[in-house]
Coordinates of C-alpha atoms and ligand atoms in Angstrom, one line a residue:
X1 CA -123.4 200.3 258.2
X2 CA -126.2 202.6 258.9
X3 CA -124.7 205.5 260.9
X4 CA -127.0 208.2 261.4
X5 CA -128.5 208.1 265.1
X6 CA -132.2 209.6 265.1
X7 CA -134.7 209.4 268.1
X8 CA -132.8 205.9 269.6
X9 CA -132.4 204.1 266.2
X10 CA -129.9 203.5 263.6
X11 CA -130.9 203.9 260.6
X12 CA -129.5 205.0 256.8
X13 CA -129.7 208.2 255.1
X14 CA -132.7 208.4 253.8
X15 CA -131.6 208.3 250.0
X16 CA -129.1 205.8 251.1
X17 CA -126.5 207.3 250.3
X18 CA -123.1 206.5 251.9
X19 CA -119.5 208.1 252.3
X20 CA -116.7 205.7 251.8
X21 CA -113.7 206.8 254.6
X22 CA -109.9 206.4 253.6
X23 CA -107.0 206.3 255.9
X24 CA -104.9 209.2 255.5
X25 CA -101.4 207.1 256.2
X26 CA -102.1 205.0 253.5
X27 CA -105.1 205.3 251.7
X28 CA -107.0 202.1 252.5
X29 CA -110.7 202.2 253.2
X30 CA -111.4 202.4 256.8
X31 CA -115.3 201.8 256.6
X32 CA -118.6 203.1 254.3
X33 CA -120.6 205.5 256.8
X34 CA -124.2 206.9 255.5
X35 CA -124.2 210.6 254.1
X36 CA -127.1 212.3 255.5
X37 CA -129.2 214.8 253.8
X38 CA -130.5 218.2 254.7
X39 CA -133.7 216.1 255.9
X40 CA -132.1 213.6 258.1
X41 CA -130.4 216.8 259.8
X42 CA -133.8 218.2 260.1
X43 CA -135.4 214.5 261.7
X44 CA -132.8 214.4 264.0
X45 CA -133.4 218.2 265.0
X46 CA -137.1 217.4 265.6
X47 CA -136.5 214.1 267.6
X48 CA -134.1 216.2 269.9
X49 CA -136.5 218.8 270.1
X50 CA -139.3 216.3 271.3
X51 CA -136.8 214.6 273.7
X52 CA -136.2 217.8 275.6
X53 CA -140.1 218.9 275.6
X54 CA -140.7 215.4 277.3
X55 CA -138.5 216.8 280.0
X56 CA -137.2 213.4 280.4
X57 CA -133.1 214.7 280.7
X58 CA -133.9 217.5 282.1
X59 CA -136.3 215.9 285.2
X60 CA -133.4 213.4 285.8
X61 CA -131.5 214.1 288.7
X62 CA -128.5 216.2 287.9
X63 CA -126.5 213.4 290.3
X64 CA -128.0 211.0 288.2
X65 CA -127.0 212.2 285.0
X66 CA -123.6 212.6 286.1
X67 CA -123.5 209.1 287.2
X68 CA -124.4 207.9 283.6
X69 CA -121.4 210.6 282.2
X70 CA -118.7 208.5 284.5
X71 CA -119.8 205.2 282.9
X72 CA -119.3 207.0 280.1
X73 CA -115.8 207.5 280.8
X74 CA -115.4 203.6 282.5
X75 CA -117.2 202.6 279.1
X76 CA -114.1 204.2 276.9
X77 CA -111.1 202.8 279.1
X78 CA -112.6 199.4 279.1
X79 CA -113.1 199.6 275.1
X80 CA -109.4 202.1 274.7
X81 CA -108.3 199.8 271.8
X82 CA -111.5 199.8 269.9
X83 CA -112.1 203.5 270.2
X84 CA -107.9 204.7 269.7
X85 CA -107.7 202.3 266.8
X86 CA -111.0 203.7 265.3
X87 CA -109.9 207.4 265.8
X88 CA -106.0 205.8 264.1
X89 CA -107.8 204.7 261.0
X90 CA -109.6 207.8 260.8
X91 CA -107.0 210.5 261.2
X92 CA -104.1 208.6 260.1
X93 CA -102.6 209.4 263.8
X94 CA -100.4 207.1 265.8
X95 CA -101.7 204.8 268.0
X96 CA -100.2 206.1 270.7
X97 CA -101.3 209.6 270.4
X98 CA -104.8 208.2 269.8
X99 CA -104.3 206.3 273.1
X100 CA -103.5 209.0 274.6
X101 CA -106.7 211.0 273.9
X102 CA -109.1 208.1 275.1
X103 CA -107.5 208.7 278.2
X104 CA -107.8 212.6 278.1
X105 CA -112.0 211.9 276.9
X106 CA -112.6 209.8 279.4
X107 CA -111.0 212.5 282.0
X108 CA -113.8 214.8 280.4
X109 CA -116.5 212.5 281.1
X110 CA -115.4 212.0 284.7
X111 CA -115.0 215.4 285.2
X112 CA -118.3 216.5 283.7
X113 CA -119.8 213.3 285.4
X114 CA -118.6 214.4 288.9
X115 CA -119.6 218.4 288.5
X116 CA -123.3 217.8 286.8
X117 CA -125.2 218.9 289.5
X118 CA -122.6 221.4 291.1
X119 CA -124.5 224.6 289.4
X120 CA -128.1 224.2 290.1
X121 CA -129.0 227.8 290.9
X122 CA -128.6 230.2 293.8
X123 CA -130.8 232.1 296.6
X124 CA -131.1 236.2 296.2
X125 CA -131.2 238.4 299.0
X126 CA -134.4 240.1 297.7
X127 CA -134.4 242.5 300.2
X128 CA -138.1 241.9 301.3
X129 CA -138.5 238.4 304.3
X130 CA -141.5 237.9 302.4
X131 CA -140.0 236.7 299.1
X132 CA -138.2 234.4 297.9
X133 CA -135.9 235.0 295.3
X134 CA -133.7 232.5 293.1
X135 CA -131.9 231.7 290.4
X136 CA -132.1 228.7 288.6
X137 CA -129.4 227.4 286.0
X138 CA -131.7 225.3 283.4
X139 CA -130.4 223.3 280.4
X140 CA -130.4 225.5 277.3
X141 CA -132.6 223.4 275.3
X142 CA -131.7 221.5 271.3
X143 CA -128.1 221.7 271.1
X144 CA -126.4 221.6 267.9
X145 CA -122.9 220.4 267.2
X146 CA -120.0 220.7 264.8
X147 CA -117.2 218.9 265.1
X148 CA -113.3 218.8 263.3
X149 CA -111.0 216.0 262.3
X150 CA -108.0 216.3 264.2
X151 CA -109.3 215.1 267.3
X152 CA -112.4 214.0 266.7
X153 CA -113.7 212.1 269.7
X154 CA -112.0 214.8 271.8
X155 CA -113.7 217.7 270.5
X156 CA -116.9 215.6 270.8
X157 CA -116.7 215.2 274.4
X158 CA -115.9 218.3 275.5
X159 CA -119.6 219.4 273.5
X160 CA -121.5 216.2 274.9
X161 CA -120.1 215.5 278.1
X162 CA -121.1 219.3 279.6
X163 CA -124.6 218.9 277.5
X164 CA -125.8 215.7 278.7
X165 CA -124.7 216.4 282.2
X166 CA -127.1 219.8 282.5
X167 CA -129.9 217.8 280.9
X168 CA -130.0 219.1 277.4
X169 CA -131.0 217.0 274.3
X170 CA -128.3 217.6 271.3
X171 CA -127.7 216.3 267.9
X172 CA -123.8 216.1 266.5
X173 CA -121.8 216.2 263.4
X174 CA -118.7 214.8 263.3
X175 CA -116.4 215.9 260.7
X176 CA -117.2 213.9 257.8
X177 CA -113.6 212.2 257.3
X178 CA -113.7 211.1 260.7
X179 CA -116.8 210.0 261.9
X180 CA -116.4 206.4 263.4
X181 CA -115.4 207.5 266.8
X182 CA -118.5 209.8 267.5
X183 CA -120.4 207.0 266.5
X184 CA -118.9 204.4 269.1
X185 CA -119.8 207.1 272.1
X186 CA -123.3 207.5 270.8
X187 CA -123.2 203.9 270.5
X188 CA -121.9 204.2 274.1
X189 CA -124.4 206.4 275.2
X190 CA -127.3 204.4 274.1
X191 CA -126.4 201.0 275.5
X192 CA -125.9 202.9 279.3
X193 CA -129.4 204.4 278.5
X194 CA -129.3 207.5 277.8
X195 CA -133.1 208.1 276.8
X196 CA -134.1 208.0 273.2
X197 CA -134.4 211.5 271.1
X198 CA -131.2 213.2 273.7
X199 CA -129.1 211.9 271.5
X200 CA -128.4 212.0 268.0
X201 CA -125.9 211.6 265.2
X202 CA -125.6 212.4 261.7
X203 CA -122.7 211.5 259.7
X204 CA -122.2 214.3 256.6
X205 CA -121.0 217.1 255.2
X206 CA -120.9 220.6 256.7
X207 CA -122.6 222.3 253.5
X208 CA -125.8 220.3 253.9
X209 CA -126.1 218.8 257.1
X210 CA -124.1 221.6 258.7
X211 CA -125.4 224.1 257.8
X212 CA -129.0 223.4 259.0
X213 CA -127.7 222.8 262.4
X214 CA -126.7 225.9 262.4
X215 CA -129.2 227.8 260.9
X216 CA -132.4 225.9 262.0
X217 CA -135.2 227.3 264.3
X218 CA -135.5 224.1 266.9
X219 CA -132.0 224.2 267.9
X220 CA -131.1 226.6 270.7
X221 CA -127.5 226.4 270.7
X222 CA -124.7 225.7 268.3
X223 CA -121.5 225.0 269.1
X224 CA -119.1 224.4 266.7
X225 CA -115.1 223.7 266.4
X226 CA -113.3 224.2 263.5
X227 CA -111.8 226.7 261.3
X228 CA -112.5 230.8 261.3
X229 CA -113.7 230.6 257.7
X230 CA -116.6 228.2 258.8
X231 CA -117.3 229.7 262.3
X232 CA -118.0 233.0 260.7
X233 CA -120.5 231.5 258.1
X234 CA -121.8 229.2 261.4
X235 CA -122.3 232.5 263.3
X236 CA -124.0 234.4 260.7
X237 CA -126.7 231.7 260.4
X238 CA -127.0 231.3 264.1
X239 CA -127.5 235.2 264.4
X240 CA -130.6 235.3 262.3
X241 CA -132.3 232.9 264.8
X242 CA -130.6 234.9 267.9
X243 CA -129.3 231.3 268.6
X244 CA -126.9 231.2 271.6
X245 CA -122.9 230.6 269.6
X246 CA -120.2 229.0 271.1
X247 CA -116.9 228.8 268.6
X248 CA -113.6 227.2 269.1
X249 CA -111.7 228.4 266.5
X250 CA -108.1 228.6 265.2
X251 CA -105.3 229.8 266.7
X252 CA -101.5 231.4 265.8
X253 CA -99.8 230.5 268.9
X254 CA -97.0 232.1 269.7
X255 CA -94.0 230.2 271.7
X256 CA -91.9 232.6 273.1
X257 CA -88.6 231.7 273.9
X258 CA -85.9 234.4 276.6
X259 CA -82.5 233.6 276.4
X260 CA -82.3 232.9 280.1
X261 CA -84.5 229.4 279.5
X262 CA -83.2 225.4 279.9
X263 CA -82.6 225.6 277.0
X264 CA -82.3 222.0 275.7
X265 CA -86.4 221.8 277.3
X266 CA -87.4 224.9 275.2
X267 CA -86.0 223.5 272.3
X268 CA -87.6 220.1 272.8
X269 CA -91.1 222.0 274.2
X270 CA -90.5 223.9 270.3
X271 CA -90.8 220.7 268.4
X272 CA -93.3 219.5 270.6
X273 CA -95.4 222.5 270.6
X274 CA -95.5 222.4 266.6
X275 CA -95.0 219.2 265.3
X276 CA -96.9 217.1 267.6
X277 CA -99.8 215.5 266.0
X278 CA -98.0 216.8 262.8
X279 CA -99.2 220.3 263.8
X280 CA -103.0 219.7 263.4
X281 CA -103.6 221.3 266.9
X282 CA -105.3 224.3 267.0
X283 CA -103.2 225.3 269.9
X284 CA -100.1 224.4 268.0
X285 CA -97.0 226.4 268.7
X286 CA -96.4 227.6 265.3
X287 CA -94.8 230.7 266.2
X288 CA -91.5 230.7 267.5
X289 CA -90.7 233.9 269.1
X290 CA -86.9 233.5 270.4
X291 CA -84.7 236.3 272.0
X292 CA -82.1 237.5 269.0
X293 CA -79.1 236.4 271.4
X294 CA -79.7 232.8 271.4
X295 CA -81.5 232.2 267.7
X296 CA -78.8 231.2 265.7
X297 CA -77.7 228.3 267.9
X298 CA -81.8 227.4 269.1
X299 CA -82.7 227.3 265.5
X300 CA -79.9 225.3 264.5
X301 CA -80.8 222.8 267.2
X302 CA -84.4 222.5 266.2
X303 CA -84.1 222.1 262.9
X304 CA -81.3 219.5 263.2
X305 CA -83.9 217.8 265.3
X306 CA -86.9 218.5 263.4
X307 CA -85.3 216.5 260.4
X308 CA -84.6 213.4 262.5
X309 CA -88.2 213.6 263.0
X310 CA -89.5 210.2 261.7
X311 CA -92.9 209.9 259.3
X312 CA -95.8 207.1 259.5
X313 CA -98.7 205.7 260.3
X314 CA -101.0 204.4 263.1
X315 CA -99.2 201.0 263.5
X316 CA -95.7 201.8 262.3
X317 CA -94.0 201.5 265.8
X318 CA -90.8 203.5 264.8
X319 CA -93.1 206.6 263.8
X320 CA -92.9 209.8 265.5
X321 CA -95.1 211.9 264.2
X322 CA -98.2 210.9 261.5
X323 CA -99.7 212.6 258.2
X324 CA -102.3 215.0 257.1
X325 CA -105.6 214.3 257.2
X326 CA -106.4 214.3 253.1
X327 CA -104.4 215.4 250.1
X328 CA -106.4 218.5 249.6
X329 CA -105.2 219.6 253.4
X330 CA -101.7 218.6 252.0
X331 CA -101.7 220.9 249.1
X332 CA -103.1 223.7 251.1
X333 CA -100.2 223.2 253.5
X334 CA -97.8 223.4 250.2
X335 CA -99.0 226.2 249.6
X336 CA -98.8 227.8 252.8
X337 CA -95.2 227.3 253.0
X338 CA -94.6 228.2 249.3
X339 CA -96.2 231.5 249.6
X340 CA -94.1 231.7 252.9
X341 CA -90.6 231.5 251.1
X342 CA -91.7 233.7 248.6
X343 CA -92.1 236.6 251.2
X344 CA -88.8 235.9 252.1
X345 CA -88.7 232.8 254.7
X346 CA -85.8 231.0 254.6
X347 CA -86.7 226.6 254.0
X348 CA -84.1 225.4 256.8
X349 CA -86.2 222.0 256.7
X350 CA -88.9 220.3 255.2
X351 CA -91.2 221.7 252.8
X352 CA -91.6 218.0 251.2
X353 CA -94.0 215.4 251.0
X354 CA -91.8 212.4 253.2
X355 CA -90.1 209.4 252.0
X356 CA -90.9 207.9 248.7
X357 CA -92.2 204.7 250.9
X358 CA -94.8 207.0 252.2
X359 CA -96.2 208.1 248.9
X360 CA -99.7 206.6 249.0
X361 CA -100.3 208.8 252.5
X362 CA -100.7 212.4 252.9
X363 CA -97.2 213.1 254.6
X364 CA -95.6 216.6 254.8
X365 CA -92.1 216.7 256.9
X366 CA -91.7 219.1 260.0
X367 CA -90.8 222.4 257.9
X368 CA -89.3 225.4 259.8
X369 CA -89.3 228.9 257.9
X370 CA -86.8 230.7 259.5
X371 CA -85.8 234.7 259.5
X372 CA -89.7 235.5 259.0
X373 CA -91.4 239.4 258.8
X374 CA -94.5 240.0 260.0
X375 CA -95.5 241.0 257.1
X376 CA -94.9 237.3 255.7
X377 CA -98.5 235.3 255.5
X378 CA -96.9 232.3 257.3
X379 CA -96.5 234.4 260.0
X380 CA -100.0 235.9 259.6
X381 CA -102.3 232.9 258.5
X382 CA -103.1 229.5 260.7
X383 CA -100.8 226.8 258.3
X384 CA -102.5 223.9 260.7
X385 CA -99.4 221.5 259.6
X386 CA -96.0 220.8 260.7
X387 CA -94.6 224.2 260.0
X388 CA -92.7 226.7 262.2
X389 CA -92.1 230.3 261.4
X390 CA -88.9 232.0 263.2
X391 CA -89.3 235.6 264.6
X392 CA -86.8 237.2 266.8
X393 CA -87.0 239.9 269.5
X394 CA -84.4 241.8 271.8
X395 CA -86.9 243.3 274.5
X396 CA -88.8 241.8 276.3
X397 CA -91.5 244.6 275.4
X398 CA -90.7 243.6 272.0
X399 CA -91.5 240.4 272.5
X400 CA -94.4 241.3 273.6
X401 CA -96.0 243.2 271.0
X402 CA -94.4 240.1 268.2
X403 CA -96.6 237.8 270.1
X404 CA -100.0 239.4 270.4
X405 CA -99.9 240.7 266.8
X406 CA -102.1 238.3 265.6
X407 CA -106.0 238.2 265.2
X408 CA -106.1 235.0 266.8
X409 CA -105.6 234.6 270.8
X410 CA -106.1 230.7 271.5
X411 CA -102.9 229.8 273.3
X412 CA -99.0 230.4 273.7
X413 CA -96.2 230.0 275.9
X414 CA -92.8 231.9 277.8
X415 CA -89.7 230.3 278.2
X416 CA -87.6 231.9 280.8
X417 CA -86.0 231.0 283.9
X418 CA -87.1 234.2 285.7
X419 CA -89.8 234.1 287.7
X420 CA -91.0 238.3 287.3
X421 CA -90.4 237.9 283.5
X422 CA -92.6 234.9 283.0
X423 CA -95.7 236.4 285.3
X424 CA -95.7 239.8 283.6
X425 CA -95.4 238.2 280.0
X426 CA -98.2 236.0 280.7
X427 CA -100.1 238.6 282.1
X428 CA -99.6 240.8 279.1
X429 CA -100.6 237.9 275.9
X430 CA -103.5 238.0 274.7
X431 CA -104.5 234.3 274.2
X432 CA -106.7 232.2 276.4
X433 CA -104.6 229.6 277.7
X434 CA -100.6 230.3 278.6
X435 CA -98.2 227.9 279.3
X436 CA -95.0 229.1 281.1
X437 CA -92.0 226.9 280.9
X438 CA -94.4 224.2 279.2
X439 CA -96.7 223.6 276.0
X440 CA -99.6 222.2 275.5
X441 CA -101.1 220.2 278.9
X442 CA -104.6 221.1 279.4
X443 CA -107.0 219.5 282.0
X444 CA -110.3 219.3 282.0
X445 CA -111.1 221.4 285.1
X446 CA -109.5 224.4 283.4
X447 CA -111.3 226.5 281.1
X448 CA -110.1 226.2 276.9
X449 CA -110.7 229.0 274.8
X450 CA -109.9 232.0 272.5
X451 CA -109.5 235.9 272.8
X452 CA -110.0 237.7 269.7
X453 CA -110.9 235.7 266.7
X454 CA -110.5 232.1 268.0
X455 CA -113.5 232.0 269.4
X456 CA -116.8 232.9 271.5
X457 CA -117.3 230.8 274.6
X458 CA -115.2 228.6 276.9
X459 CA -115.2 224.7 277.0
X460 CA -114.2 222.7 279.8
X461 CA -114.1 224.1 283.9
X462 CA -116.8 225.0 285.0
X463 CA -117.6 227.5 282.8
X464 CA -118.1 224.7 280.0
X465 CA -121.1 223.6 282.1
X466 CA -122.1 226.7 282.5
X467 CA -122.2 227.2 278.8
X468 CA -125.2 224.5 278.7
X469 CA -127.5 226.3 281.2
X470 CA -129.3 229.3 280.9
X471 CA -130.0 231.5 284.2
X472 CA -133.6 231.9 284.6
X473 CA -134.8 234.5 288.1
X474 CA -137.6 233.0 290.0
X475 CA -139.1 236.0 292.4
X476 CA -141.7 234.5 294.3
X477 CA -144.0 236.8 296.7
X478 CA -144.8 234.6 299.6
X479 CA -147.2 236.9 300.5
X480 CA -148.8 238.8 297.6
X481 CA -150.7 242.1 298.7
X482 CA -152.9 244.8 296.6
X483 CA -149.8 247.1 295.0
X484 CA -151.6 250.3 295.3
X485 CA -149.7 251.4 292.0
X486 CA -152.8 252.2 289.5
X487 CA -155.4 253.1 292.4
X488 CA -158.8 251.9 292.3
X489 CA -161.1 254.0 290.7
X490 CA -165.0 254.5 292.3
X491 CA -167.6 254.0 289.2
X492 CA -171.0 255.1 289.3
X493 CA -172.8 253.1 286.5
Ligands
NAD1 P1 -113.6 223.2 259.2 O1 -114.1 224.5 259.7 O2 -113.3 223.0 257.8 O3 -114.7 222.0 259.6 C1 -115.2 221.8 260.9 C2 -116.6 221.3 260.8 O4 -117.4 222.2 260.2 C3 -116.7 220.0 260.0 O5 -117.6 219.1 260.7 C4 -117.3 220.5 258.7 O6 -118.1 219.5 258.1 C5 -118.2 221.6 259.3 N1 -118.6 222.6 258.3 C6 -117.9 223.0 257.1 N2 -118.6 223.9 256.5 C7 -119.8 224.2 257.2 C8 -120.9 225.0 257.0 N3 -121.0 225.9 256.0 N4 -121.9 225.0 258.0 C9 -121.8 224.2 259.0 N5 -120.8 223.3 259.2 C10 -119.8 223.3 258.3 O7 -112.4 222.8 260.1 P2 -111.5 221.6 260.0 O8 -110.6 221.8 258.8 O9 -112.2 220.3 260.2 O10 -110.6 221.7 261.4 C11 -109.5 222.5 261.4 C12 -109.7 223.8 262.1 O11 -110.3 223.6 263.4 C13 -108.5 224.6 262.4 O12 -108.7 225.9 262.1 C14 -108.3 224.4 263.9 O13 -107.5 225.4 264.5 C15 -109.7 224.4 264.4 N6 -109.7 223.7 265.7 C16 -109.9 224.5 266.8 C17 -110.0 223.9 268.1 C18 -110.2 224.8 269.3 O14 -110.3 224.2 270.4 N7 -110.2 226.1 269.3 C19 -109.8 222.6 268.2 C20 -109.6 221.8 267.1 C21 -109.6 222.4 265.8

């Protein structure tokens, strides 16, 4: 199939060459995408570039724009079984979850749909009757985008769906293990006529298609999701064209648990908050921080339900929980954990690759390291798997300090049934989204994004929109007079 999307047609790479994708629950082929090249990144670039210079996005009424963002959205729900069993195959994730996340895309769509022309500039009290002073929000121009596997049409929407709505023209790459779902929305897109050249997709790697989104001269903005290790290479090229960066990045997310919580929900929220989606959530409660009175008998509990914890893949009805996304993530994940226990984590579960029926997938059971230092490099690094790393605290101060101690700041959570401790704990972490008493909900109308080292930027709220536009200050002097500054000089020649 040709995949790459360039000025409104499909088309092949232009060596043909082609990726095959493989389903990480079992190892079947899923579907032969094409592999674009340095060159098709740079035609698509140019065909963006050309769309937005036409003004045709940006001179479409914002309303407008919106209303073809909430077809969008209809477009998916109608379709949910294509698109979840496409992202499935892709990721190897239940059909359930993937379900699930049609649903949350489409909420994106809707909600960008309905708010595209809710930030179209303000009036300025210029201090003078005669002027007339405003300032107009205007689309940012070529936007590039970078995409990762674990939710792949997810992180896609939350780039597009603010983007198309403030009239930009963008070109994305999807990960490249999991590019079928970004191809049905710009599929999508297309067919509810979204103007030739807006739009466009290229399927490939981030080395060579990548990398010239981020470091070309046409594109105006790159944003990009994925790991720290790419976004700092990503920002580096994007600073030599003083290209506007936004970066969703990791996360180390602490879950920090007071012994005064409901305790059977914290313990369930715990297994939730790390092993859902097998842990590849960047917001994944991998950190549990639990008061030292109740740890013995909360750990206990977790890790007696972590093992119950059942492996499979998309279709297998009795699964729980799914694999990895490739056998290379798999070993890094061993890794992790071995290097964990070797600091001196204590294995209580896990730390294996699943049932021998599982073999031809990339399975790693829920794994909790318990009695961890934060010295220890699970503690430290983002494992982005099933794992949890056990840290205690006795103060609440304590617990605190344990929590922020990270470079990352992308999300975490307080458990505790008292009302003062949970405001001034979530008042104090340093991580952009806190739950209290929860983990994980996000909605679209609330902004997502990291302090510190997980990121530049916010997606999603209105401050995702806002991401999109650029201010620009129109003065206009209705009634322009002789300023008097440089005085006119009498010449006698
Ligand atoms: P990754 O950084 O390896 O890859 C992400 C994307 O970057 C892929 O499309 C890849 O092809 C591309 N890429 C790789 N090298 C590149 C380069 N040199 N130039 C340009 N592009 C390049 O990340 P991943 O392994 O796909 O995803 C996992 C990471 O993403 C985790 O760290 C996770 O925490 C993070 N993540 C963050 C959020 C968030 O909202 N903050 C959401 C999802 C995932």
């Amino acid at each position: 199939m040709d995949t790459l999307f360039i000025d409104g047609t499909w088309q092949p790479a232009t060596d043909n060459a082609t990726r095959t994708i493989y389903c990480p629950a079992d190892g079947s082929e899923v579907g032969v995408v094409s592999e674009a090249s340095a060159a098709d990144a740079e035609r698509a670039i140019m065909a963006a570039r050309k769309a937005f210079d036409s003004r045709v996005w940006v001179d479409t009424p914002a309303a407008e724009r919106g209303d073809l963002l909430i077809k969008v959205a209809d477009e998916i729900l109608r379709r949910k079984d294509e698109f979840a069993r496409a992202e499935a195959l892709d990721t190897g994730k239940r059909l359930v979850e993937a379900e699930g996340d049609m649903e949350d895309i489409a909420g994106c769509f809707r909600y960008f749909g309905k708010i595209a022309d809710s930030h179209p500039g303000r009036l300025v009290d210029a201090g003078d009757p005669s002027v007339l002073s405003r300032v107009a929000y205007e689309p940012v121009g070529v936007c590039g985008m970078i995409t990762p596997w674990n939710f792949p049409l997810l992180q896609a929407a939350w780039k597009i769906a603010p983007a198309v709505a403030t009239g930009n023209s963008f070109v994305i790459k999807p990960a490249e293990l999991t590019p079928h779902t970004t191809i049905l929305i710009l599929q999508v897109l297309d067919e509810l006529g979204l103007p030739k050249g807006v739009g466009n997709l290229v399927t490939g790697d981030g080395a060579n298609v990548g990398s010239v989104l981020s470091s070309h001269p046409e594109i105006d903005l790159i944003s990009f999701t994925g790991g720290l290790a790419t976004g700092k290479i990503i920002a580096s090229a994007a600073a030599e064209g003083v290209k506007k960066v936004a970066l969703e990045l990791g996360g180390k997310n602490p879950n920090v648990v007071f012994a005064d919580a409901d305790f059977d929900a914290a313990v369930d929220n715990a297994l939730n908050a790390g092993f859902m989606d097998s842990g590849l959530v960047c917001s994944a409660g991998a950190r549990l921080i639990v008061e030292e009175s109740i740890k013995e008998k909360f750990v206990d509990e977790l890790v007696r339900r972590a093992e119950d914890i059942v492996l499979g893949g998309p279709f297998d009805e009795a699964a729980e929980t799914g694999p990895l996304i490739s056998r290379e993530h798999r070993a890094k994940v061993a890794d992790y954990v071995r290097r964990g226990v070797e600091a001196g984590a204590t294995l209580r579960c896990g730390g294996d690759f699943g049932p021998e029926k599982l073999a031809d997938g990339c399975f790693y059971s829920p794994t909790v390291l318990d009695n961890c230092t934060a010295d220890n490099p699970a503690v430290i690094e983002e494992g982005f798997g099933p794992v949890i790393t056990v840290e205690t605290f006795s103060t609440e101060d304590e617990a605190i300090a344990i929590a922020n101690d990270t470079d990352y700041g992308l999300a975490g959570a307080v458990w505790t049934s008292d009302m003062g401790t949970a405001h001034r704990v979530s008042a104090r972490l340093q991580h952009g989204t806190i739950w209290i008493n929860d983990y994980h909900p996000y909605i679209p109308q609330a902004e997502w994004g990291g302090f510190k080292k997980s990121g530049i930027g916010r997606e999603l709220g209105p401050t995702g929109l806002e991401e999109y536009q650029q201010p620009k200050h129109i003065y206009h002097n209705t009634e322009p007079a002789v300023t008097g500054w440089f005085p006119q000089k009498e010449h006698n020649d």
